[in-house]
mmCIF file of C-alpha atoms in Angstrom:
data_model
loop_
_atom_site.group_PDB
_atom_site.id
_atom_site.type_symbol
_atom_site.label_atom_id
_atom_site.label_comp_id
_atom_site.label_asym_id
_atom_site.label_seq_id
_atom_site.Cartn_x
_atom_site.Cartn_y
_atom_site.Cartn_z
ATOM 1 C CA UNK A 1 11.268 54.870 -21.965
ATOM 2 C CA UNK A 2 7.942 54.383 -23.993
ATOM 3 C CA UNK A 3 6.947 57.868 -23.373
ATOM 4 C CA UNK A 4 10.075 59.159 -24.866
ATOM 5 C CA UNK A 5 9.822 57.450 -28.169
ATOM 6 C CA UNK A 6 13.480 57.028 -28.364
ATOM 7 C CA UNK A 7 15.555 53.948 -29.590
ATOM 8 C CA UNK A 8 15.966 51.058 -27.220
ATOM 9 C CA UNK A 9 18.515 48.209 -26.959
ATOM 10 C CA UNK A 10 17.794 45.428 -24.428
ATOM 11 C CA UNK A 11 21.262 44.207 -23.096
ATOM 12 C CA UNK A 12 21.425 40.425 -21.441
ATOM 13 C CA UNK A 13 20.526 40.279 -17.574
ATOM 14 C CA UNK A 14 23.917 41.686 -16.081
ATOM 15 C CA UNK A 15 25.836 40.654 -19.082
ATOM 16 C CA UNK A 16 28.507 43.212 -19.309
ATOM 17 C CA UNK A 17 30.104 41.740 -22.696
ATOM 18 C CA UNK A 18 26.803 42.047 -24.028
ATOM 19 C CA UNK A 19 26.462 45.804 -22.858
ATOM 20 C CA UNK A 20 29.589 46.788 -24.340
ATOM 21 C CA UNK A 21 28.944 45.090 -27.840
ATOM 22 C CA UNK A 22 25.698 46.875 -28.064
ATOM 23 C CA UNK A 23 27.127 50.198 -27.172
ATOM 24 C CA UNK A 24 30.229 49.759 -29.464
ATOM 25 C CA UNK A 25 27.876 49.454 -32.458
ATOM 26 C CA UNK A 26 26.194 52.805 -31.983
ATOM 27 C CA UNK A 27 27.812 56.045 -33.084
ATOM 28 C CA UNK A 28 30.108 57.612 -30.499
ATOM 29 C CA UNK A 29 28.443 60.806 -30.813
ATOM 30 C CA UNK A 30 24.885 59.569 -30.396
ATOM 31 C CA UNK A 31 23.501 60.425 -26.692
ATOM 32 C CA UNK A 32 22.922 57.110 -24.618
ATOM 33 C CA UNK A 33 21.376 56.210 -21.289
ATOM 34 C CA UNK A 34 22.624 52.825 -19.726
ATOM 35 C CA UNK A 35 19.536 52.239 -17.280
ATOM 36 C CA UNK A 36 19.809 49.152 -14.858
ATOM 37 C CA UNK A 37 19.056 48.069 -11.253
ATOM 38 C CA UNK A 38 21.055 47.056 -8.157
ATOM 39 C CA UNK A 39 19.335 44.417 -6.411
ATOM 40 C CA UNK A 40 16.690 42.588 -8.585
ATOM 41 C CA UNK A 41 13.804 42.139 -6.101
ATOM 42 C CA UNK A 42 12.556 38.523 -7.680
ATOM 43 C CA UNK A 43 15.828 36.591 -7.916
ATOM 44 C CA UNK A 44 17.572 38.667 -5.607
ATOM 45 C CA UNK A 45 20.730 38.893 -7.689
ATOM 46 C CA UNK A 46 23.001 42.120 -7.871
ATOM 47 C CA UNK A 47 24.329 43.744 -10.762
ATOM 48 C CA UNK A 48 28.053 44.157 -11.326
ATOM 49 C CA UNK A 49 27.610 47.995 -10.885
ATOM 50 C CA UNK A 50 31.199 49.188 -11.184
ATOM 51 C CA UNK A 51 31.625 46.854 -14.316
ATOM 52 C CA UNK A 52 28.675 48.540 -15.902
ATOM 53 C CA UNK A 53 29.728 51.901 -15.041
ATOM 54 C CA UNK A 54 33.120 51.473 -16.440
ATOM 55 C CA UNK A 55 31.771 50.231 -19.919
ATOM 56 C CA UNK A 56 29.207 53.280 -19.925
ATOM 57 C CA UNK A 57 31.959 55.617 -19.623
ATOM 58 C CA UNK A 58 34.241 53.916 -22.388
ATOM 59 C CA UNK A 59 31.330 54.803 -24.884
ATOM 60 C CA UNK A 60 30.108 58.230 -23.503
ATOM 61 C CA UNK A 61 26.768 57.122 -21.946
ATOM 62 C CA UNK A 62 25.464 58.401 -19.046
ATOM 63 C CA UNK A 63 23.583 55.813 -16.301
ATOM 64 C CA UNK A 64 20.595 55.545 -14.439
ATOM 65 C CA UNK A 65 20.769 53.318 -11.791
ATOM 66 C CA UNK A 66 17.437 52.011 -9.764
ATOM 67 C CA UNK A 67 18.404 51.306 -5.908
ATOM 68 C CA UNK A 68 14.744 50.792 -4.564
ATOM 69 C CA UNK A 69 15.734 47.471 -3.199
ATOM 70 C CA UNK A 70 19.176 48.580 -2.008
ATOM 71 C CA UNK A 71 18.660 51.980 -0.053
ATOM 72 C CA UNK A 72 18.979 51.832 3.399
ATOM 73 C CA UNK A 73 20.448 48.545 3.365
ATOM 74 C CA UNK A 74 23.682 48.560 1.788
ATOM 75 C CA UNK A 75 26.745 51.010 1.904
ATOM 76 C CA UNK A 76 28.420 52.589 5.002
ATOM 77 C CA UNK A 77 25.574 55.056 5.185
ATOM 78 C CA UNK A 78 22.783 53.079 3.724
ATOM 79 C CA UNK A 79 22.865 54.638 0.009
ATOM 80 C CA UNK A 80 23.140 51.355 -1.557
ATOM 81 C CA UNK A 81 24.963 48.911 -4.047
ATOM 82 C CA UNK A 82 26.580 51.983 -5.560
ATOM 83 C CA UNK A 83 28.166 53.365 -2.678
ATOM 84 C CA UNK A 84 28.766 49.937 -1.147
ATOM 85 C CA UNK A 85 30.983 49.512 -4.210
ATOM 86 C CA UNK A 86 32.627 53.085 -4.292
ATOM 87 C CA UNK A 87 30.923 54.008 -7.755
ATOM 88 C CA UNK A 88 27.942 56.198 -6.258
ATOM 89 C CA UNK A 89 30.111 59.526 -7.810
ATOM 90 C CA UNK A 90 30.270 58.111 -11.100
ATOM 91 C CA UNK A 91 26.444 57.381 -11.444
ATOM 92 C CA UNK A 92 24.635 60.172 -13.338
ATOM 93 C CA UNK A 93 21.189 59.901 -11.802
ATOM 94 C CA UNK A 94 20.459 57.370 -9.007
ATOM 95 C CA UNK A 95 16.724 56.425 -8.072
ATOM 96 C CA UNK A 96 15.324 55.580 -4.757
ATOM 97 C CA UNK A 97 12.430 54.812 -2.427
ATOM 98 C CA UNK A 98 11.250 55.971 0.336
ATOM 99 C CA UNK A 99 9.325 52.939 0.856
ATOM 100 C CA UNK A 100 11.056 49.468 1.798
ATOM 101 C CA UNK A 101 13.735 50.304 4.314
ATOM 102 C CA UNK A 102 12.678 53.814 5.161
ATOM 103 C CA UNK A 103 9.330 52.316 6.089
ATOM 104 C CA UNK A 104 7.340 55.460 4.456
ATOM 105 C CA UNK A 105 6.283 56.036 0.723
ATOM 106 C CA UNK A 106 7.070 58.193 -1.957
ATOM 107 C CA UNK A 107 10.368 58.228 -4.177
ATOM 108 C CA UNK A 108 13.294 60.169 -5.369
ATOM 109 C CA UNK A 109 15.962 60.693 -7.782
ATOM 110 C CA UNK A 110 19.667 61.816 -6.859
ATOM 111 C CA UNK A 111 21.895 63.585 -9.491
ATOM 112 C CA UNK A 112 23.538 66.995 -10.473
ATOM 113 C CA UNK A 113 21.737 70.067 -9.910
ATOM 114 C CA UNK A 114 21.073 70.581 -13.510
ATOM 115 C CA UNK A 115 19.880 66.937 -14.100
ATOM 116 C CA UNK A 116 17.202 67.220 -11.494
ATOM 117 C CA UNK A 117 16.218 70.602 -12.450
ATOM 118 C CA UNK A 118 15.531 69.614 -16.033
ATOM 119 C CA UNK A 119 13.921 66.610 -14.919
ATOM 120 C CA UNK A 120 11.608 68.865 -12.568
ATOM 121 C CA UNK A 121 11.118 71.030 -15.142
ATOM 122 C CA UNK A 122 10.086 68.783 -17.893
ATOM 123 C CA UNK A 123 9.127 65.418 -16.659
ATOM 124 C CA UNK A 124 5.224 64.689 -16.738
ATOM 125 C CA UNK A 125 5.642 62.268 -14.548
ATOM 126 C CA UNK A 126 6.488 64.448 -11.904
ATOM 127 C CA UNK A 127 4.758 67.395 -13.028
ATOM 128 C CA UNK A 128 1.295 65.892 -12.610
ATOM 129 C CA UNK A 129 2.212 64.325 -9.040
ATOM 130 C CA UNK A 130 1.602 65.848 -6.131
ATOM 131 C CA UNK A 131 3.999 66.668 -2.958
ATOM 132 C CA UNK A 132 4.066 64.316 -0.141
ATOM 133 C CA UNK A 133 2.258 64.850 3.033
ATOM 134 C CA UNK A 134 4.409 66.922 5.725
ATOM 135 C CA UNK A 135 3.999 63.734 8.179
ATOM 136 C CA UNK A 136 5.534 61.152 5.515
ATOM 137 C CA UNK A 137 8.440 63.747 4.875
ATOM 138 C CA UNK A 138 9.109 63.961 8.599
ATOM 139 C CA UNK A 139 8.867 60.314 8.719
ATOM 140 C CA UNK A 140 11.278 59.810 5.961
ATOM 141 C CA UNK A 141 13.940 62.356 7.422
ATOM 142 C CA UNK A 142 13.745 60.505 10.682
ATOM 143 C CA UNK A 143 14.364 56.980 9.198
ATOM 144 C CA UNK A 144 17.078 58.493 6.852
ATOM 145 C CA UNK A 145 18.860 60.409 9.748
ATOM 146 C CA UNK A 146 18.681 57.109 11.857
ATOM 147 C CA UNK A 147 20.297 55.162 9.329
ATOM 148 C CA UNK A 148 22.925 57.678 8.478
ATOM 149 C CA UNK A 149 24.000 57.853 11.960
ATOM 150 C CA UNK A 150 23.744 53.938 13.101
ATOM 151 C CA UNK A 151 24.860 50.900 10.952
ATOM 152 C CA UNK A 152 23.489 48.914 13.580
ATOM 153 C CA UNK A 153 19.836 48.133 11.813
ATOM 154 C CA UNK A 154 21.624 47.256 8.462
ATOM 155 C CA UNK A 155 24.100 44.845 10.698
ATOM 156 C CA UNK A 156 21.378 42.861 12.125
ATOM 157 C CA UNK A 157 19.178 42.736 9.201
ATOM 158 C CA UNK A 158 22.067 40.911 7.000
ATOM 159 C CA UNK A 159 22.874 39.102 10.234
ATOM 160 C CA UNK A 160 19.423 38.010 10.237
ATOM 161 C CA UNK A 161 18.892 37.180 6.716
ATOM 162 C CA UNK A 162 22.222 34.948 6.786
ATOM 163 C CA UNK A 163 20.612 33.079 9.511
ATOM 164 C CA UNK A 164 17.171 32.782 7.907
ATOM 165 C CA UNK A 165 19.154 31.560 4.860
ATOM 166 C CA UNK A 166 21.079 28.820 7.033
ATOM 167 C CA UNK A 167 17.903 27.239 8.363
ATOM 168 C CA UNK A 168 16.361 26.854 5.097
ATOM 169 C CA UNK A 169 19.203 25.568 3.571
ATOM 170 C CA UNK A 170 19.139 22.738 6.074
ATOM 171 C CA UNK A 171 15.820 21.802 4.730
ATOM 172 C CA UNK A 172 14.615 20.422 1.618
ATOM 173 C CA UNK A 173 12.919 23.188 0.534
ATOM 174 C CA UNK A 174 13.643 24.438 -3.090
ATOM 175 C CA UNK A 175 15.667 28.025 -1.875
ATOM 176 C CA UNK A 176 16.488 29.841 -4.471
ATOM 177 C CA UNK A 177 20.367 31.034 -3.979
ATOM 178 C CA UNK A 178 20.845 34.889 -3.782
ATOM 179 C CA UNK A 179 23.674 37.374 -3.233
ATOM 180 C CA UNK A 180 21.182 39.672 -1.155
ATOM 181 C CA UNK A 181 18.672 40.261 1.487
ATOM 182 C CA UNK A 182 16.037 38.828 -0.927
ATOM 183 C CA UNK A 183 15.294 35.097 -0.211
ATOM 184 C CA UNK A 184 13.149 33.372 -2.659
ATOM 185 C CA UNK A 185 11.460 29.646 -2.160
ATOM 186 C CA UNK A 186 10.699 28.544 -5.708
ATOM 187 C CA UNK A 187 7.214 26.695 -6.025
ATOM 188 C CA UNK A 188 6.282 26.805 -9.811
ATOM 189 C CA UNK A 189 2.687 26.674 -9.587
ATOM 190 C CA UNK A 190 0.228 29.654 -9.343
ATOM 191 C CA UNK A 191 -2.515 28.055 -7.273
ATOM 192 C CA UNK A 192 -0.190 26.031 -5.076
ATOM 193 C CA UNK A 193 1.808 29.053 -4.288
ATOM 194 C CA UNK A 194 -1.413 31.223 -3.348
ATOM 195 C CA UNK A 195 -2.550 28.188 -1.069
ATOM 196 C CA UNK A 196 0.784 28.014 0.531
ATOM 197 C CA UNK A 197 0.718 31.621 1.710
ATOM 198 C CA UNK A 198 -2.922 31.379 2.717
ATOM 199 C CA UNK A 199 -2.401 28.144 4.719
ATOM 200 C CA UNK A 200 0.826 30.022 6.355
ATOM 201 C CA UNK A 201 -1.781 32.774 7.433
ATOM 202 C CA UNK A 202 -4.460 30.802 8.518
ATOM 203 C CA UNK A 203 -2.627 27.826 10.304
ATOM 204 C CA UNK A 204 0.337 29.770 11.660
ATOM 205 C CA UNK A 205 -0.257 33.254 11.732
ATOM 206 C CA UNK A 206 2.655 34.023 9.308
ATOM 207 C CA UNK A 207 2.372 36.337 6.316
ATOM 208 C CA UNK A 208 4.682 35.599 3.304
ATOM 209 C CA UNK A 209 4.388 37.290 0.078
ATOM 210 C CA UNK A 210 3.306 35.105 -2.821
ATOM 211 C CA UNK A 211 4.818 36.234 -6.194
ATOM 212 C CA UNK A 212 2.881 35.498 -9.358
ATOM 213 C CA UNK A 213 2.916 36.070 -12.989
ATOM 214 C CA UNK A 214 3.135 38.876 -14.627
ATOM 215 C CA UNK A 215 5.485 39.666 -11.883
ATOM 216 C CA UNK A 216 7.452 36.557 -12.559
ATOM 217 C CA UNK A 217 7.388 34.249 -15.768
ATOM 218 C CA UNK A 218 4.813 31.284 -15.623
ATOM 219 C CA UNK A 219 6.638 28.257 -14.004
ATOM 220 C CA UNK A 220 8.914 30.181 -11.755
ATOM 221 C CA UNK A 221 5.937 31.296 -9.060
ATOM 222 C CA UNK A 222 7.310 31.532 -5.694
ATOM 223 C CA UNK A 223 7.622 32.965 -2.052
ATOM 224 C CA UNK A 224 9.413 35.885 -1.325
ATOM 225 C CA UNK A 225 10.718 35.752 2.477
ATOM 226 C CA UNK A 226 11.663 38.832 4.328
ATOM 227 C CA UNK A 227 13.569 38.903 7.101
ATOM 228 C CA UNK A 228 13.721 42.110 9.234
ATOM 229 C CA UNK A 229 16.088 43.083 12.259
ATOM 230 C CA UNK A 230 13.671 42.552 14.850
ATOM 231 C CA UNK A 231 13.194 38.779 13.650
ATOM 232 C CA UNK A 232 14.510 36.484 16.484
ATOM 233 C CA UNK A 233 16.188 32.979 16.340
ATOM 234 C CA UNK A 234 12.916 31.555 17.534
ATOM 235 C CA UNK A 235 10.813 33.580 14.814
ATOM 236 C CA UNK A 236 13.227 31.588 12.365
ATOM 237 C CA UNK A 237 12.260 28.249 13.548
ATOM 238 C CA UNK A 238 8.663 28.998 13.643
ATOM 239 C CA UNK A 239 8.822 30.199 10.038
ATOM 240 C CA UNK A 240 11.181 27.042 9.012
ATOM 241 C CA UNK A 241 8.811 24.715 10.993
ATOM 242 C CA UNK A 242 5.597 26.153 9.331
ATOM 243 C CA UNK A 243 7.134 26.196 6.149
ATOM 244 C CA UNK A 244 7.927 22.278 6.209
ATOM 245 C CA UNK A 245 4.250 21.601 7.519
ATOM 246 C CA UNK A 246 2.839 23.825 4.519
ATOM 247 C CA UNK A 247 4.607 22.618 1.773
ATOM 248 C CA UNK A 248 3.927 18.816 2.744
ATOM 249 C CA UNK A 249 0.217 19.653 2.610
ATOM 250 C CA UNK A 250 0.668 21.597 -0.427
ATOM 251 C CA UNK A 251 2.034 18.723 -2.163
ATOM 252 C CA UNK A 252 -0.540 16.199 -0.999
ATOM 253 C CA UNK A 253 -3.534 18.349 -2.292
ATOM 254 C CA UNK A 254 -1.782 18.921 -5.770
#
């Protein structure tokens, strides 16, 4: 957006009415792009994708959807929230990643052949990059084919996330409610946040990601817990017990 030097309007987070208001104020003939995410990685909330698409279509805007935190994990074939909600074919461009669910690195966009060819030919961010190593591409293809053919890992992931949320809800820990697989625990202090993670690793051999500014605003520092299909009930019990133990130490140390 910065590189294009185009005008920009920011609509309130996941607020379809605000988006409608901003688009309605623009000339109908003016080209417009609505860019948004499906799953937001820090708060774990999910965008009303179908509603945003309907508003964009009403005002002649194309849509650019970032699905990097959803691909592999939502939808019948793991294509993301847009596939899950039945509107994938109405999105102009979808951005995804080969990291996270697919387990390698790199990224992609999906859209019409003309759109993709235009970006391939004119986007400096793409032109001045290097192709992925063949071994990485092979790994990404293997992951994609597996997740296309078998929904079991996705189903197991969401079942494990639900079990983790239930276990955390039974404690007094300040778990932030989410509608996705993202499980954040609010800490509210950067030093304490890092201390909790350090102690989880040093005393319990459990790694949890600390999230501090500038990734999140000051005062909203948090732990971001990631469940996987391989985590067992015992793993979850150990994590919750370790969190309660470390949390009490971190409180007494502040």
